[in-house]
Amino acid sequence: MLIKPLPQAAAPAADAPPIEATDRHRLTAPQALAALSLDAMASVAYGPEAIVLVLAAAGSYGLGFTLPVTLAIAALLAVLVASYRQVIAAFPNGGGSYAVARAHLGPRTGLVAAASLILDYVLNVAVSVTAGVAALTSAFPGLYGDRLALCLGVLALVTAVNLRGIVESAKAFLVPTVVFVGAILAIVVAGLFRAGPVSTQAADGHASVLTGNATSVGALLLLKAFAAGCSALTGVEAVANAVPSFRAPAARRAQRTEVALGALLGMMLIGLAVLIGRFHLQPVEGVTVLAQLADASLGHNWAFYVVQFATVVLLALAANTSFGGLPVLMSLLARDNYLPHVFGLKADRQVHRHGVLALATVSGALLVFSGGDTNTLVPLFAIGVFVGFTLCQTGMVLHWKREASAHWRAKAALNGFGALLTGVSAVVVTATKFTDGAWLVAIALPLLVLAFEAVHRAYDRISERIGLGRVPEPPHRDRSLVIVPVSHLSRLTADALNAAVSLGDEVRAVTVTHADEEDRRATEALRRDWQLWNPGVELVELHSPHRTVGRPVAAYVDRVHRYHPHTRVTVLIPEVEPAHVWQRLLQNQRGAVLAHAVRRDTDAVICRLRFRL
């Protein structure tokens, strides 16, 4: 018979933390912009440049299409923001694309969405950190040889801040976010009042990347520019993934954050695109488009360097978006038995610590693999997020159809149009970057899905074996035997036997003996002292040809089980708990060896008794 789910309690448990204490470690809307939106915000540093570099193949005429392409991306951004607002309302427990796809497209499709988001989050950390360090080494070329160490240092800093809680990371990164957004808006506003560029010093002496034999502007070129510029949309989904990290009312705060993110990102992208056309900017080697725009709008002065410094800092810290979104997604996968349950645990500050550490470890390995080189990682970036976008939009179409609420056709049409745009972008980005390394993502996606399913099958087997969800037989009392391994007499031995006689019907002390002369004398001394002490507990000598303690004790427990199958055997292992951590180095780890051998070879209960010094 299956157990019916218990009704939810009307009030929290007596030992549950008060709501105010829990909310203190959750995000407000402004804090969420710093914790979850750095990836999207920082993308204005490379999104417009990605568009310009593609259109540069068509010469100056091609650059004239920068604003139309950016407007198309802004339109897609509006669709995504509207969609994710609905996702937040429909799935307030977080999960974003994974939750939508799992509910409306099936478990396996949901796993594809989860795998794509995981890849994107991991790559976002590596790309953001390397891009920030690359901007730093561009300003200080002497640091170029140390870029890998700098990348790992930035990663360690972001990880350490996030281990203190998502609110702490939001507070730490709020000022850089405000400075960066303020700097970009200052560029846009100042540039709109300029008849021409104030300065071109940043680009002077640098060769233009415009090709001499310009191609024509066709649909394929515009699609490639659109797909390249869509890298600015990475991070838009992070808010919907991390709804549980918000303060109550979580869904409403998350929706406001999503709208604010979309509005700021859209204004910055469109504003920069307008300035690119206004100043007839041409991409040059060695200088970013954003640096040229800062030079043209603000002049080559302290304001120019503030923009550059803010860009460096925010690019490096954009990895924080992944630390805010991925651990929550991993906790949902763990809840659904697709990842180890340890990823669902939370620390005191509402931190999914194991998810944070796993993300840092994998991202660190990617940084080492790439040598801290951005160009090695960029071809792998942004493919996963387009897959997640497409599946989310498609799932929301089915959501509206099944719900059949008022105006559901208009909402479904909006999501369907978004799915079409992001699907085309996913195909174009994958095709154009396939030979540059995107094939690794195409391989990694199915491998991740297979790994999720393997974990799920393992949990299913465990649940079946332990009868999870079924009413067990009534408890009954078995005869109990407690076995205490000893090697000498001491207060530790006495405490162990006191605990043992309190636990079991019968207690036996066991000692492992060897044939060596020195060991024989020690055994005879223990036998003599035991008889003098006479604790009322039998001392059993286990002879072993090898100098080991684990296997003889495990073999003895196995014999007891064989001859007395209905006896509940407990092995009580006394151990010294030192006063200082460093003193553990002085211990011989005999208790750990014993516990490992008994656990591996028998079904006995293991009890490790700590004697505190």
CSV table of C-alpha atoms in Angstrom, one decimal, residues 357-608:
chain,number,residue,atom,x,y,z
A,357,LEU,CA,31.8,24.5,-5.4
A,358,ALA,CA,30.9,22.2,-8.3
A,359,LEU,CA,30.5,25.2,-10.6
A,360,ALA,CA,33.8,26.7,-9.5
A,361,THR,CA,35.6,23.3,-9.9
A,362,VAL,CA,34.4,22.7,-13.5
A,363,SER,CA,34.9,26.3,-14.5
A,364,GLY,CA,38.4,26.3,-13.1
A,365,ALA,CA,39.2,23.2,-15.1
A,366,LEU,CA,37.9,25.0,-18.3
A,367,LEU,CA,40.1,27.9,-17.5
A,368,VAL,CA,43.1,25.7,-17.2
A,369,PHE,CA,42.2,23.8,-20.4
A,370,SER,CA,41.9,27.1,-22.3
A,371,GLY,CA,44.9,28.7,-20.7
A,372,GLY,CA,42.9,31.7,-19.9
A,373,ASP,CA,42.3,32.5,-23.6
A,374,THR,CA,38.9,34.0,-24.4
A,375,ASN,CA,39.0,32.9,-28.1
A,376,THR,CA,39.2,29.3,-27.1
A,377,LEU,CA,36.0,29.5,-25.2
A,378,VAL,CA,33.8,31.9,-27.1
A,379,PRO,CA,32.9,29.4,-29.9
A,380,LEU,CA,31.3,27.2,-27.3
A,381,PHE,CA,29.3,30.1,-25.7
A,382,ALA,CA,25.7,31.1,-26.1
A,383,ILE,CA,24.6,27.9,-27.9
A,384,GLY,CA,23.1,26.3,-24.9
A,385,VAL,CA,21.1,29.4,-23.9
A,386,PHE,CA,19.4,29.5,-27.3
A,387,VAL,CA,18.4,25.8,-26.9
A,388,GLY,CA,17.0,26.7,-23.5
A,389,PHE,CA,15.2,29.7,-24.9
A,390,THR,CA,13.6,27.7,-27.7
A,391,LEU,CA,12.4,24.9,-25.5
A,392,CYS,CA,11.0,27.4,-22.9
A,393,GLN,CA,9.1,29.3,-25.5
A,394,THR,CA,7.7,26.1,-27.1
A,395,GLY,CA,6.7,24.8,-23.7
A,396,MET,CA,4.9,28.1,-22.9
A,397,VAL,CA,2.9,27.8,-26.1
A,398,LEU,CA,1.6,24.4,-24.9
A,399,HIS,CA,1.0,25.9,-21.4
A,400,TRP,CA,-1.3,28.6,-22.8
A,401,LYS,CA,-3.1,26.1,-25.0
A,402,ARG,CA,-3.8,23.7,-22.1
A,403,GLU,CA,-4.7,26.5,-19.7
A,404,ALA,CA,-7.1,28.1,-22.3
A,405,SER,CA,-7.3,31.3,-20.3
A,406,ALA,CA,-8.4,34.7,-21.6
A,407,HIS,CA,-6.3,35.9,-24.6
A,408,TRP,CA,-4.4,32.6,-24.6
A,409,ARG,CA,-4.1,32.7,-28.4
A,410,ALA,CA,-2.3,36.0,-28.4
A,411,LYS,CA,0.1,34.9,-25.6
A,412,ALA,CA,0.8,31.6,-27.4
A,413,ALA,CA,1.5,33.5,-30.6
A,414,LEU,CA,4.0,35.7,-28.8
A,415,ASN,CA,5.8,32.7,-27.4
A,416,GLY,CA,5.6,30.9,-30.7
A,417,PHE,CA,7.2,33.8,-32.5
A,418,GLY,CA,9.9,33.9,-29.8
A,419,ALA,CA,10.5,30.2,-30.2
A,420,LEU,CA,10.9,30.6,-34.0
A,421,LEU,CA,13.4,33.5,-33.6
A,422,THR,CA,15.5,31.7,-30.9
A,423,GLY,CA,15.4,28.4,-32.8
A,424,VAL,CA,16.7,30.1,-35.9
A,425,SER,CA,19.4,31.7,-33.8
A,426,ALA,CA,20.4,28.4,-32.3
A,427,VAL,CA,20.8,26.8,-35.7
A,428,VAL,CA,22.7,29.7,-37.2
A,429,VAL,CA,25.1,30.0,-34.2
A,430,THR,CA,25.7,26.3,-34.1
A,431,ALA,CA,26.3,26.1,-37.8
A,432,THR,CA,28.7,29.1,-38.0
A,433,LYS,CA,30.7,28.0,-35.0
A,434,PHE,CA,30.6,24.3,-35.4
A,435,THR,CA,34.1,23.8,-36.7
A,436,ASP,CA,35.5,26.3,-34.2
A,437,GLY,CA,34.5,24.1,-31.2
A,438,ALA,CA,30.7,24.1,-31.1
A,439,TRP,CA,30.8,20.4,-31.9
A,440,LEU,CA,31.9,19.9,-28.3
A,441,VAL,CA,28.6,21.3,-27.0
A,442,ALA,CA,26.7,19.1,-29.5
A,443,ILE,CA,28.5,16.1,-27.8
A,444,ALA,CA,28.3,17.3,-24.3
A,445,LEU,CA,24.5,17.9,-24.3
A,446,PRO,CA,23.4,14.3,-24.9
A,447,LEU,CA,26.2,13.0,-22.5
A,448,LEU,CA,24.8,15.2,-19.8
A,449,VAL,CA,21.3,14.0,-20.4
A,450,LEU,CA,22.5,10.4,-20.3
A,451,ALA,CA,24.2,11.1,-17.0
A,452,PHE,CA,21.0,12.6,-15.5
A,453,GLU,CA,19.1,9.5,-16.5
A,454,ALA,CA,21.7,7.2,-15.1
A,455,VAL,CA,21.5,9.0,-11.7
A,456,HIS,CA,17.7,8.8,-11.9
A,457,ARG,CA,17.7,5.0,-12.5
A,458,ALA,CA,20.1,4.6,-9.6
A,459,TYR,CA,17.7,6.4,-7.3
A,460,ASP,CA,14.8,4.4,-8.6
A,461,ARG,CA,16.7,1.2,-7.8
A,462,ILE,CA,17.5,2.4,-4.3
A,463,SER,CA,13.9,3.4,-3.7
A,464,GLU,CA,12.6,0.0,-4.8
A,465,ARG,CA,15.2,-1.8,-2.7
A,466,ILE,CA,14.4,0.1,0.6
A,467,GLY,CA,10.6,0.2,-0.1
A,468,LEU,CA,10.4,3.9,-0.2
A,469,GLY,CA,6.7,5.1,-0.2
A,470,ARG,CA,5.3,1.7,1.1
A,471,VAL,CA,4.1,0.9,4.6
A,472,PRO,CA,6.8,-1.3,6.2
A,473,GLU,CA,6.2,-4.2,8.6
A,474,PRO,CA,5.6,-3.5,12.3
A,475,PRO,CA,8.9,-3.1,14.2
A,476,HIS,CA,10.1,-6.1,16.2
A,477,ARG,CA,12.9,-6.7,18.7
A,478,ASP,CA,15.9,-8.8,17.8
A,479,ARG,CA,18.5,-10.2,20.1
A,480,SER,CA,21.4,-7.7,20.1
A,481,LEU,CA,25.1,-8.3,20.3
A,482,VAL,CA,27.6,-5.4,20.7
A,483,ILE,CA,31.2,-6.1,19.7
A,484,VAL,CA,33.9,-3.8,21.0
A,485,PRO,CA,37.4,-3.9,19.4
A,486,VAL,CA,40.1,-3.3,22.0
A,487,SER,CA,43.9,-3.3,22.0
A,488,HIS,CA,44.7,-2.2,25.6
A,489,LEU,CA,43.1,-1.2,28.8
A,490,SER,CA,42.3,2.5,29.4
A,491,ARG,CA,39.5,4.8,30.4
A,492,LEU,CA,38.6,4.7,26.7
A,493,THR,CA,38.0,0.9,27.0
A,494,ALA,CA,35.9,1.4,30.1
A,495,ASP,CA,33.7,4.0,28.5
A,496,ALA,CA,33.2,1.8,25.5
A,497,LEU,CA,32.1,-1.2,27.6
A,498,ASN,CA,29.8,1.1,29.6
A,499,ALA,CA,28.1,2.2,26.4
A,500,ALA,CA,28.0,-1.3,25.0
A,501,VAL,CA,26.3,-2.9,28.0
A,502,SER,CA,23.7,-0.1,27.8
A,503,LEU,CA,23.0,-0.8,24.1
A,504,GLY,CA,22.9,-4.6,23.8
A,505,ASP,CA,21.8,-7.9,25.4
A,506,GLU,CA,25.3,-9.3,25.1
A,507,VAL,CA,28.7,-7.6,24.8
A,508,ARG,CA,31.9,-9.2,23.6
A,509,ALA,CA,35.3,-7.5,23.5
A,510,VAL,CA,37.6,-8.6,20.6
A,511,THR,CA,41.3,-8.1,20.1
A,512,VAL,CA,43.4,-9.1,17.1
A,513,THR,CA,46.5,-11.0,17.8
A,514,HIS,CA,49.6,-11.7,15.7
A,515,ALA,CA,52.4,-14.3,15.8
A,516,ASP,CA,55.3,-11.9,16.3
A,517,GLU,CA,57.1,-12.1,19.6
A,518,GLU,CA,56.4,-8.4,20.4
A,519,ASP,CA,52.7,-8.8,19.6
A,520,ARG,CA,52.5,-12.0,21.7
A,521,ARG,CA,53.9,-10.3,24.7
A,522,ALA,CA,51.3,-7.4,24.3
A,523,THR,CA,48.5,-10.0,24.0
A,524,GLU,CA,49.6,-11.8,27.1
A,525,ALA,CA,49.7,-8.5,29.0
A,526,LEU,CA,46.2,-7.6,27.8
A,527,ARG,CA,44.9,-11.1,28.8
A,528,ARG,CA,46.4,-10.8,32.3
A,529,ASP,CA,45.1,-7.3,32.8
A,530,TRP,CA,41.7,-8.3,31.6
A,531,GLN,CA,41.5,-11.1,34.1
A,532,LEU,CA,42.6,-8.8,36.9
A,533,TRP,CA,40.0,-6.1,35.9
A,534,ASN,CA,37.3,-8.7,35.3
A,535,PRO,CA,34.6,-6.4,33.7
A,536,GLY,CA,32.1,-9.2,33.2
A,537,VAL,CA,32.6,-9.1,29.5
A,538,GLU,CA,34.2,-11.9,27.5
A,539,LEU,CA,37.5,-11.1,25.6
A,540,VAL,CA,37.7,-12.9,22.3
A,541,GLU,CA,41.1,-13.2,20.6
A,542,LEU,CA,41.1,-13.2,16.8
A,543,HIS,CA,44.3,-14.6,15.4
A,544,SER,CA,45.5,-13.1,12.1
A,545,PRO,CA,48.6,-14.0,10.0
A,546,HIS,CA,48.7,-10.4,8.8
A,547,ARG,CA,49.2,-7.1,10.7
A,548,THR,CA,45.7,-5.9,10.0
A,549,VAL,CA,42.7,-5.3,12.3
A,550,GLY,CA,39.9,-4.6,9.9
A,551,ARG,CA,39.5,-7.9,8.1
A,552,PRO,CA,39.7,-10.2,11.2
A,553,VAL,CA,37.0,-8.2,13.0
A,554,ALA,CA,34.8,-8.2,9.8
A,555,ALA,CA,35.3,-11.9,9.4
A,556,TYR,CA,34.3,-12.5,13.0
A,557,VAL,CA,31.1,-10.4,12.6
A,558,ASP,CA,30.3,-12.4,9.4
A,559,ARG,CA,30.7,-15.7,11.4
A,560,VAL,CA,28.3,-14.4,14.1
A,561,HIS,CA,25.7,-13.5,11.4
A,562,ARG,CA,26.1,-17.0,9.8
A,563,TYR,CA,25.5,-18.9,13.1
A,564,HIS,CA,23.0,-16.4,14.6
A,565,PRO,CA,21.1,-14.9,11.6
A,566,HIS,CA,18.5,-13.2,13.7
A,567,THR,CA,21.0,-11.4,16.0
A,568,ARG,CA,21.4,-7.6,15.5
A,569,VAL,CA,25.2,-7.0,15.6
A,570,THR,CA,26.6,-3.6,16.5
A,571,VAL,CA,30.3,-2.9,16.3
A,572,LEU,CA,31.2,-0.1,18.8
A,573,ILE,CA,34.5,1.5,17.9
A,574,PRO,CA,36.0,3.7,20.6
A,575,GLU,CA,38.0,6.7,19.4
A,576,VAL,CA,39.9,9.6,20.9
A,577,GLU,CA,38.6,13.1,19.9
A,578,PRO,CA,41.6,15.4,20.3
A,579,ALA,CA,41.4,18.8,21.8
A,580,HIS,CA,42.9,20.5,18.7
A,581,VAL,CA,42.5,19.8,15.0
A,582,TRP,CA,46.2,19.5,14.4
A,583,GLN,CA,46.4,16.6,16.9
A,584,ARG,CA,44.5,14.4,14.6
A,585,LEU,CA,47.7,14.0,12.6
A,586,LEU,CA,49.0,12.1,15.7
A,587,GLN,CA,46.3,9.4,15.5
A,588,ASN,CA,46.8,6.1,13.7
A,589,GLN,CA,43.3,6.1,12.1
A,590,ARG,CA,42.6,2.6,13.4
A,591,GLY,CA,39.0,3.4,14.0
A,592,ALA,CA,38.5,4.6,10.4
A,593,VAL,CA,40.1,1.4,9.1
A,594,LEU,CA,37.9,-0.8,11.2
A,595,ALA,CA,34.7,1.1,10.3
A,596,HIS,CA,35.6,0.8,6.6
A,597,ALA,CA,36.3,-2.9,6.7
A,598,VAL,CA,33.1,-3.7,8.7
A,599,ARG,CA,30.9,-1.5,6.5
A,600,ARG,CA,32.4,-3.0,3.3
A,601,ASP,CA,32.1,-6.7,4.2
A,602,THR,CA,29.1,-7.0,6.7
A,603,ASP,CA,25.7,-5.6,7.4
A,604,ALA,CA,26.5,-4.8,11.0
A,605,VAL,CA,25.6,-1.5,12.6
A,606,ILE,CA,28.7,0.7,13.2
A,607,CYS,CA,28.9,3.0,16.2
A,608,ARG,CA,31.9,5.2,16.6
